[in-house]
Each structure stands twice: as structure tokens, then as C-alpha cells.
């Protein structure tokens, strides 16, 4: 059964848990090479299902994960965003992540939802800091991170499908 409970909302968007019936919307994101350029590969149907299953597991294990991002007024799934635990070196960090359908790029949605995720991490999860792991050539996401108060804390090599990739670890601390 689809979960329609709103987890967080902004002026134009709201987030809810992903459900199995979001598969096609996820596939529209994860199988679009324009969207997945930072990953340097697209996902097939099985990869997409594995991604969805991983979010459902994260909800159970952590109480959060990547959520469906819905455009208010239309109830259209335009992307996914949220908080996940990610391994960086020998530690795990709480990361803000997002991916939007290509048609919804350059409209300010990434900054809007990243800011809401930052507030959720600090106000709801009481996290002392939150991070974003961003590939060195993903300038748009680096700008989003800086807009929500993040700065580069570290640079590291992340191994992925196509080999070694330079990434920046952005961080913002909870000042409250």
C-alpha cells in the first residue's frame, strides 16, 4: 500500500516515503543518462528495483532514506531526495541527496528540498552536522550545497563503476 503521509514540505514541494508503485517514476530518473551523468551510468530495471528496495530498508532501519518528492498542486513525482547514511573513509555520515527528473532541473527545486532536508536533519533527527558527497565536476550540486550553508570539508577518491572519481565532502554544522 502506498504511503501518502507527508514527511516534510516546502512552499512548492512535499516529501513522502517511496512505495512500489513509484517504480516507473524512479526508472524515469535512474534510467535517464542526462540525470545520471554524475554516476557515469544509468540503471536497468533490476538496479532500479534494488534502489527502491534499499530505500524501503532504510526507512525500517534508520527511520529515513530517500523520499519521493512531489510537486504541490499536481501531485506529480518530480524526483527523490532525503537523508541517508553513507560511508566516507572509515566513518559513516548523514548525507543529503537528491535526483530530479530532467524536466524539473533549473527551477530551484534542488536547493528548496536540500534546505528542507538540512532542517529535518537538525530539527527532527537532532544531527550535529549533515553532509553532501558531490563529484568534482558536478558544479550545480556544489552550488546547491553552498546555498544551504555547506562548505568543503574534504576531498577523496570514490570507486565506482567506471573507476576512481574525485568527490568533495561538503558539510554544515547544526548551530543550535
Coordinates of N, CA and C in Angstrom, one line a residue:
X1 N 0.8 -1.2 0.0 CA 0.0 0.0 0.0 C 0.9 1.3 0.0
X2 N 0.5 2.2 -0.8 CA 1.3 3.4 -0.9 C 1.2 4.3 0.4
X3 N 2.3 4.8 0.8 CA 2.3 5.7 2.0 C 2.2 7.1 1.5
X4 N 1.1 7.8 1.9 CA 0.9 9.2 1.5 C 1.2 10.2 2.6
X5 N 1.7 9.8 3.7 CA 2.0 10.7 4.8 C 3.1 11.6 4.4
X6 N 2.9 12.9 4.6 CA 3.9 13.9 4.3 C 5.0 13.9 5.4
X7 N 6.2 13.8 5.0 CA 7.4 13.8 5.9 C 7.9 15.2 6.1
X8 N 8.0 15.9 5.0 CA 8.4 17.3 5.1 C 7.8 18.0 3.9
X9 N 7.7 19.4 4.0 CA 7.2 20.1 2.9 C 7.8 21.5 2.8
X10 N 7.8 22.0 1.6 CA 8.3 23.4 1.4 C 7.2 24.2 0.7
X11 N 7.5 25.3 0.2 CA 6.5 26.1 -0.4 C 5.9 25.4 -1.6
X12 N 6.7 24.7 -2.4 CA 6.2 24.1 -3.7 C 6.2 22.6 -3.7
X13 N 6.9 22.0 -2.7 CA 7.1 20.6 -2.7 C 6.7 19.9 -1.4
X14 N 6.5 18.6 -1.5 CA 6.4 17.8 -0.3 C 7.1 16.5 -0.5
X15 N 7.5 15.8 0.6 CA 8.2 14.5 0.5 C 7.3 13.5 1.2
X16 N 7.3 12.3 0.7 CA 6.6 11.1 1.3 C 7.5 9.9 1.0
X17 N 7.3 8.8 1.7 CA 8.1 7.6 1.5 C 7.8 7.1 0.1
X18 N 8.8 6.6 -0.5 CA 8.7 5.9 -1.8 C 7.9 4.6 -1.5
X19 N 7.2 4.1 -2.5 CA 6.4 2.9 -2.5 C 6.6 2.1 -3.8
X20 N 6.3 0.9 -3.8 CA 6.5 0.1 -5.1 C 5.9 0.7 -6.3
X21 N 4.7 1.4 -6.1 CA 4.1 2.0 -7.3 C 4.8 3.2 -7.8
X22 N 5.9 3.6 -7.1 CA 6.8 4.7 -7.6 C 7.9 4.2 -8.6
X23 N 7.8 2.9 -8.9 CA 8.9 2.3 -9.7 C 9.1 3.0 -11.0
X24 N 8.1 3.3 -11.7 CA 8.2 4.0 -13.0 C 8.8 5.4 -12.9
X25 N 8.4 6.1 -11.9 CA 8.9 7.4 -11.7 C 10.4 7.3 -11.3
X26 N 10.8 6.3 -10.5 CA 12.2 6.1 -10.2 C 13.0 5.8 -11.5
X27 N 12.4 4.9 -12.3 CA 13.0 4.5 -13.5 C 13.2 5.7 -14.5
X28 N 12.3 6.6 -14.5 CA 12.4 7.8 -15.3 C 13.6 8.6 -14.9
X29 N 13.9 8.6 -13.6 CA 15.1 9.3 -13.1 C 16.4 8.5 -13.3
X30 N 16.4 7.3 -12.8 CA 17.6 6.5 -12.8 C 18.1 5.9 -14.1
X31 N 17.1 5.9 -15.1 CA 17.5 5.4 -16.4 C 17.7 6.5 -17.4
X32 N 17.7 7.8 -17.0 CA 18.0 8.9 -17.9 C 19.4 9.3 -17.8
X33 N 20.2 9.1 -18.9 CA 21.6 9.4 -18.8 C 21.9 10.9 -18.6
X34 N 21.0 11.8 -18.9 CA 21.2 13.2 -18.6 C 21.2 13.4 -17.1
X35 N 20.3 12.8 -16.4 CA 20.2 12.9 -14.9 C 21.3 12.2 -14.2
X36 N 21.7 11.0 -14.8 CA 22.7 10.2 -14.1 C 24.2 10.5 -14.5
X37 N 24.4 11.6 -15.1 CA 25.8 11.9 -15.6 C 26.8 11.8 -14.5
X38 N 26.5 12.2 -13.3 CA 27.5 12.2 -12.2 C 27.8 10.8 -11.8
X39 N 26.9 9.9 -12.0 CA 27.1 8.4 -11.8 C 27.9 7.8 -12.9
X40 N 27.9 8.4 -14.1 CA 28.5 7.9 -15.3 C 27.9 6.6 -15.8
X41 N 26.7 6.3 -15.4 CA 26.0 5.2 -16.0 C 24.5 5.3 -15.6
X42 N 23.7 4.6 -16.3 CA 22.3 4.6 -16.0 C 22.0 3.2 -15.4
X43 N 20.8 3.1 -14.8 CA 20.4 1.9 -14.1 C 19.4 1.1 -15.0
X44 N 19.5 -0.2 -14.9 CA 18.5 -1.0 -15.6 C 17.3 -1.3 -14.7
X45 N 16.3 -2.0 -15.1 CA 15.1 -2.3 -14.2 C 15.5 -2.9 -12.9
X46 N 16.4 -3.9 -12.9 CA 16.8 -4.6 -11.7 C 17.5 -3.6 -10.8
X47 N 18.4 -2.8 -11.3 CA 19.1 -1.8 -10.5 C 18.1 -0.8 -9.9
X48 N 17.1 -0.4 -10.6 CA 16.1 0.5 -10.1 C 15.3 -0.2 -9.0
X49 N 14.9 -1.4 -9.2 CA 14.2 -2.1 -8.1 C 15.1 -2.3 -6.9
X50 N 16.4 -2.6 -7.0 CA 17.3 -2.7 -5.9 C 17.4 -1.3 -5.2
X51 N 17.4 -0.2 -5.9 CA 17.5 1.1 -5.3 C 16.2 1.4 -4.5
X52 N 15.0 1.0 -5.1 CA 13.8 1.2 -4.3 C 13.8 0.3 -3.1
X53 N 14.2 -0.9 -3.2 CA 14.2 -1.8 -2.1 C 15.1 -1.3 -1.0
X54 N 16.3 -0.7 -1.4 CA 17.2 -0.1 -0.4 C 16.6 1.0 0.4
X55 N 15.8 1.8 -0.3 CA 15.1 2.9 0.4 C 14.1 2.3 1.5
X56 N 13.3 1.3 1.0 CA 12.4 0.7 2.0 C 13.1 0.1 3.2
X57 N 14.2 -0.5 3.0 CA 15.0 -1.0 4.1 C 15.5 0.1 5.0
X58 N 16.0 1.2 4.4 CA 16.5 2.4 5.1 C 15.4 2.9 6.0
X59 N 14.1 3.0 5.5 CA 13.0 3.5 6.3 C 12.9 2.7 7.6
X60 N 13.0 1.3 7.4 CA 12.8 0.5 8.6 C 14.0 0.5 9.5
X61 N 15.2 0.6 9.0 CA 16.5 0.5 9.8 C 16.8 1.9 10.4
X62 N 16.6 3.0 9.7 CA 17.1 4.3 10.1 C 15.9 5.2 10.4
X63 N 14.7 5.0 9.9 CA 13.6 5.9 10.1 C 13.6 7.0 9.0
X64 N 14.5 6.9 8.1 CA 14.6 7.9 7.0 C 15.3 7.2 5.8
X65 N 15.4 8.0 4.7 CA 16.0 7.5 3.5 C 15.7 8.5 2.4
X66 N 15.8 8.1 1.1 CA 15.4 9.0 0.1 C 13.9 8.9 -0.1
X67 N 13.2 10.0 -0.2 CA 11.8 10.1 -0.3 C 11.3 10.5 -1.7
X68 N 10.1 10.2 -2.1 CA 9.5 10.7 -3.3 C 9.3 12.2 -3.1
X69 N 9.7 13.0 -4.1 CA 9.4 14.5 -4.0 C 8.3 14.8 -4.9
X70 N 7.3 15.4 -4.4 CA 6.0 15.7 -5.1 C 5.8 17.2 -5.3
X71 N 5.4 17.6 -6.5 CA 5.1 18.9 -6.8 C 3.7 19.2 -6.3
X72 N 3.6 20.2 -5.4 CA 2.3 20.5 -4.8 C 1.3 21.0 -6.0
X73 N 0.1 20.7 -5.8 CA -0.9 21.2 -6.8 C -1.1 20.2 -7.9
X74 N -0.1 19.4 -8.2 CA -0.2 18.4 -9.3 C -0.1 17.0 -8.8
X75 N 0.5 16.9 -7.6 CA 0.8 15.5 -7.1 C 1.7 14.7 -8.0
X76 N 2.5 15.4 -8.8 CA 3.4 14.7 -9.7 C 4.7 14.4 -9.0
X77 N 5.2 13.2 -9.1 CA 6.6 12.8 -8.6 C 7.6 13.4 -9.5
X78 N 8.4 14.4 -9.0 CA 9.4 15.1 -9.8 C 10.8 14.6 -9.5
X79 N 11.0 13.9 -8.4 CA 12.3 13.5 -8.0 C 12.3 12.7 -6.8
X80 N 13.5 12.5 -6.2 CA 13.7 11.8 -5.0 C 14.7 12.6 -4.2
X81 N 14.6 12.7 -2.9 CA 15.6 13.4 -2.1 C 15.4 12.9 -0.7
X82 N 16.4 13.2 0.1 CA 16.3 12.8 1.5 C 17.6 12.7 2.2
X83 N 17.6 11.9 3.2 CA 18.8 11.7 4.1 C 19.2 10.2 4.1
X84 N 20.5 9.9 3.9 CA 20.9 8.5 4.0 C 22.3 8.5 4.8
X85 N 22.6 7.4 5.3 CA 23.9 7.2 5.9 C 24.8 6.7 4.8
X86 N 26.0 7.3 4.7 CA 26.9 7.0 3.6 C 28.3 6.8 4.3
X87 N 29.0 5.8 3.8 CA 30.4 5.6 4.2 C 31.4 6.5 3.5
X88 N 32.2 7.2 4.3 CA 33.2 8.0 3.8 C 34.5 7.7 4.6
X89 N 35.4 7.0 3.9 CA 36.6 6.6 4.6 C 36.2 5.5 5.6
X90 N 36.6 5.7 6.9 CA 36.3 4.8 7.9 C 35.1 5.2 8.8
X91 N 34.3 6.1 8.3 CA 33.2 6.6 9.1 C 31.9 6.7 8.3
X92 N 30.8 6.8 9.0 CA 29.5 7.0 8.3 C 29.0 8.4 8.6
X93 N 28.5 9.0 7.5 CA 28.0 10.4 7.7 C 26.5 10.4 7.2
X94 N 25.8 11.4 7.8 CA 24.4 11.6 7.4 C 24.5 12.5 6.2
X95 N 24.0 12.1 5.0 CA 24.1 12.8 3.8 C 22.7 13.2 3.2
X96 N 22.7 14.5 2.7 CA 21.6 15.0 1.9 C 21.8 14.6 0.5
X97 N 20.9 13.9 -0.1 CA 21.0 13.6 -1.5 C 19.7 13.8 -2.3
X98 N 19.8 14.0 -3.6 CA 18.6 14.2 -4.4 C 18.9 14.0 -5.8
X99 N 17.9 13.6 -6.6 CA 17.9 13.4 -8.0 C 16.5 13.8 -8.5
X100 N 16.5 14.7 -9.5 CA 15.2 15.1 -10.1 C 15.1 14.7 -11.6
X101 N 13.9 14.5 -12.0 CA 13.6 14.2 -13.4 C 14.2 15.5 -14.2
X102 N 14.7 15.2 -15.4 CA 15.4 16.3 -16.1 C 14.5 17.5 -16.4
X103 N 13.2 17.2 -16.7 CA 12.3 18.4 -17.0 C 12.1 19.3 -15.8
X104 N 12.6 18.9 -14.6 CA 12.4 19.7 -13.4 C 13.7 20.3 -12.9
X105 N 14.7 20.3 -13.7 CA 16.0 20.9 -13.4 C 15.9 22.4 -13.6
X106 N 16.8 23.1 -12.9 CA 16.9 24.6 -13.1 C 15.7 25.4 -12.7
X107 N 15.0 24.9 -11.7 CA 13.8 25.6 -11.2 C 13.9 25.9 -9.7
X108 N 15.0 25.6 -9.1 CA 15.3 25.9 -7.7 C 14.8 24.8 -6.8
X109 N 14.3 23.7 -7.4 CA 13.8 22.6 -6.5 C 14.9 21.9 -5.7
X110 N 16.0 21.7 -6.2 CA 17.1 21.1 -5.5 C 17.5 21.9 -4.3
X111 N 17.7 23.2 -4.4 CA 18.0 24.0 -3.2 C 16.9 24.0 -2.2
X112 N 15.6 24.1 -2.7 CA 14.5 24.1 -1.8 C 14.4 22.8 -1.0
X113 N 14.6 21.7 -1.6 CA 14.4 20.4 -0.9 C 15.7 20.1 -0.1
X114 N 16.9 20.5 -0.6 CA 18.1 20.3 0.2 C 18.0 21.1 1.5
X115 N 17.5 22.3 1.5 CA 17.3 23.1 2.7 C 16.3 22.5 3.6
X116 N 15.3 21.9 3.1 CA 14.3 21.3 3.9 C 14.9 20.0 4.6
X117 N 15.7 19.3 3.8 CA 16.4 18.1 4.4 C 17.4 18.5 5.5
X118 N 18.1 19.6 5.3 CA 19.0 20.1 6.3 C 18.2 20.4 7.6
X119 N 17.1 21.1 7.5 CA 16.3 21.5 8.6 C 15.8 20.2 9.3
X120 N 15.3 19.2 8.5 CA 14.9 18.0 9.1 C 16.0 17.3 9.9
X121 N 17.2 17.2 9.3 CA 18.3 16.6 10.0 C 18.6 17.2 11.3
X122 N 18.5 18.6 11.3 CA 18.9 19.3 12.6 C 17.7 19.3 13.6
X123 N 16.5 19.6 13.1 CA 15.4 19.8 14.0 C 14.7 18.5 14.4
X124 N 14.6 17.5 13.5 CA 13.9 16.3 13.8 C 14.9 15.2 14.3
X125 N 16.0 15.0 13.5 CA 16.9 14.0 13.9 C 18.0 14.4 14.9
X126 N 18.0 15.8 15.1 CA 19.0 16.3 16.1 C 20.4 16.0 15.7
X127 N 20.7 16.0 14.4 CA 22.0 15.7 13.9 C 23.0 16.8 14.2
X128 N 24.2 16.6 14.7 CA 25.1 17.7 14.9 C 25.7 18.3 13.6
X129 N 25.7 17.5 12.5 CA 26.1 18.0 11.2 C 25.5 17.2 10.2
X130 N 25.5 17.7 8.9 CA 25.0 16.9 7.8 C 25.9 17.2 6.6
X131 N 26.0 16.2 5.7 CA 27.0 16.3 4.6 C 26.3 16.1 3.3
X132 N 27.1 16.4 2.2 CA 26.7 16.0 0.9 C 28.0 15.6 0.2
X133 N 27.9 14.5 -0.5 CA 29.1 13.9 -1.2 C 28.8 14.2 -2.7
X134 N 29.7 15.1 -3.3 CA 29.4 15.6 -4.6 C 30.7 15.4 -5.5
X135 N 30.4 14.8 -6.7 CA 31.5 14.6 -7.6 C 32.1 16.0 -8.0
X136 N 33.4 16.0 -8.3 CA 34.2 17.2 -8.5 C 33.7 18.0 -9.7
X137 N 33.0 17.4 -10.7 CA 32.6 18.1 -11.9 C 31.1 18.4 -11.8
X138 N 30.4 18.1 -10.7 CA 29.0 18.4 -10.5 C 28.8 19.8 -9.9
X139 N 29.1 20.8 -10.7 CA 29.1 22.2 -10.2 C 27.7 22.6 -9.7
X140 N 26.6 22.2 -10.4 CA 25.3 22.6 -10.0 C 25.0 22.1 -8.5
X141 N 25.4 20.9 -8.2 CA 25.1 20.4 -6.9 C 26.1 21.0 -5.9
X142 N 27.3 21.4 -6.3 CA 28.2 22.1 -5.4 C 27.6 23.5 -5.0
X143 N 26.9 24.1 -6.0 CA 26.3 25.4 -5.7 C 25.1 25.2 -4.8
X144 N 24.3 24.2 -4.9 CA 23.2 23.9 -4.0 C 23.8 23.7 -2.6
X145 N 24.8 23.0 -2.4 CA 25.4 22.7 -1.1 C 25.8 24.1 -0.5
X146 N 26.5 24.9 -1.3 CA 26.9 26.2 -0.7 C 25.7 27.1 -0.4
X147 N 24.6 27.0 -1.2 CA 23.4 27.8 -0.9 C 22.8 27.5 0.5
X148 N 22.9 26.2 0.9 CA 22.3 25.8 2.1 C 23.3 25.9 3.3
X149 N 24.5 26.6 3.1 CA 25.4 26.8 4.1 C 26.6 25.8 4.3
X150 N 26.7 24.9 3.3 CA 27.8 23.9 3.4 C 29.1 24.5 2.9
X151 N 30.2 23.9 3.3 CA 31.5 24.2 2.8 C 32.2 22.8 2.6
X152 N 33.3 22.9 1.8 CA 34.0 21.7 1.5 C 34.9 21.3 2.8
X153 N 34.7 20.1 3.3 CA 35.5 19.7 4.4 C 36.6 18.8 4.0
X154 N 36.4 18.0 2.9 CA 37.4 17.1 2.5 C 37.3 16.8 1.0
X155 N 38.3 16.2 0.4 CA 38.3 15.7 -1.0 C 38.8 14.3 -0.9
X156 N 38.2 13.4 -1.7 CA 38.6 12.0 -1.6 C 38.2 11.3 -2.9
X157 N 38.8 10.1 -3.1 CA 38.5 9.3 -4.3 C 37.5 8.3 -3.9
X158 N 36.4 8.2 -4.7 CA 35.4 7.2 -4.6 C 35.4 6.3 -5.7
X159 N 35.5 5.0 -5.4 CA 35.5 4.0 -6.5 C 34.1 3.7 -6.9
X160 N 33.8 3.7 -8.2 CA 32.5 3.4 -8.8 C 32.6 2.6 -10.0
X161 N 31.6 2.4 -10.7 CA 31.6 1.5 -11.9 C 32.7 1.8 -12.9
X162 N 32.9 3.1 -13.2 CA 33.9 3.5 -14.2 C 35.2 3.8 -13.6
X163 N 35.5 3.4 -12.4 CA 36.8 3.6 -11.8 C 36.8 4.7 -10.7
X164 N 38.0 5.3 -10.5 CA 38.2 6.3 -9.4 C 37.6 7.6 -9.8
X165 N 36.8 8.2 -8.9 CA 36.2 9.5 -9.2 C 36.5 10.4 -8.0
X166 N 37.0 11.7 -8.3 CA 37.2 12.6 -7.2 C 35.8 13.2 -6.7
X167 N 35.7 13.2 -5.4 CA 34.5 13.8 -4.8 C 34.9 14.7 -3.7
X168 N 34.0 15.7 -3.4 CA 34.1 16.6 -2.3 C 33.1 16.2 -1.3
X169 N 33.5 16.3 0.0 CA 32.7 16.1 1.1 C 32.3 17.5 1.7
X170 N 31.0 17.9 1.4 CA 30.5 19.2 1.9 C 29.9 18.9 3.3
X171 N 30.0 19.9 4.1 CA 29.4 19.8 5.5 C 28.8 21.1 6.0
X172 N 27.8 21.0 6.8 CA 27.2 22.1 7.5 C 26.9 21.6 8.9
X173 N 27.3 22.4 9.9 CA 27.0 22.1 11.3 C 25.7 22.7 11.8
X174 N 25.1 21.9 12.8 CA 23.9 22.4 13.4 C 24.4 23.5 14.5
X175 N 24.0 24.7 14.3 CA 24.5 25.8 15.2 C 23.5 25.9 16.4
X176 N 22.5 25.2 16.5 CA 21.5 25.3 17.6 C 21.9 24.5 18.8

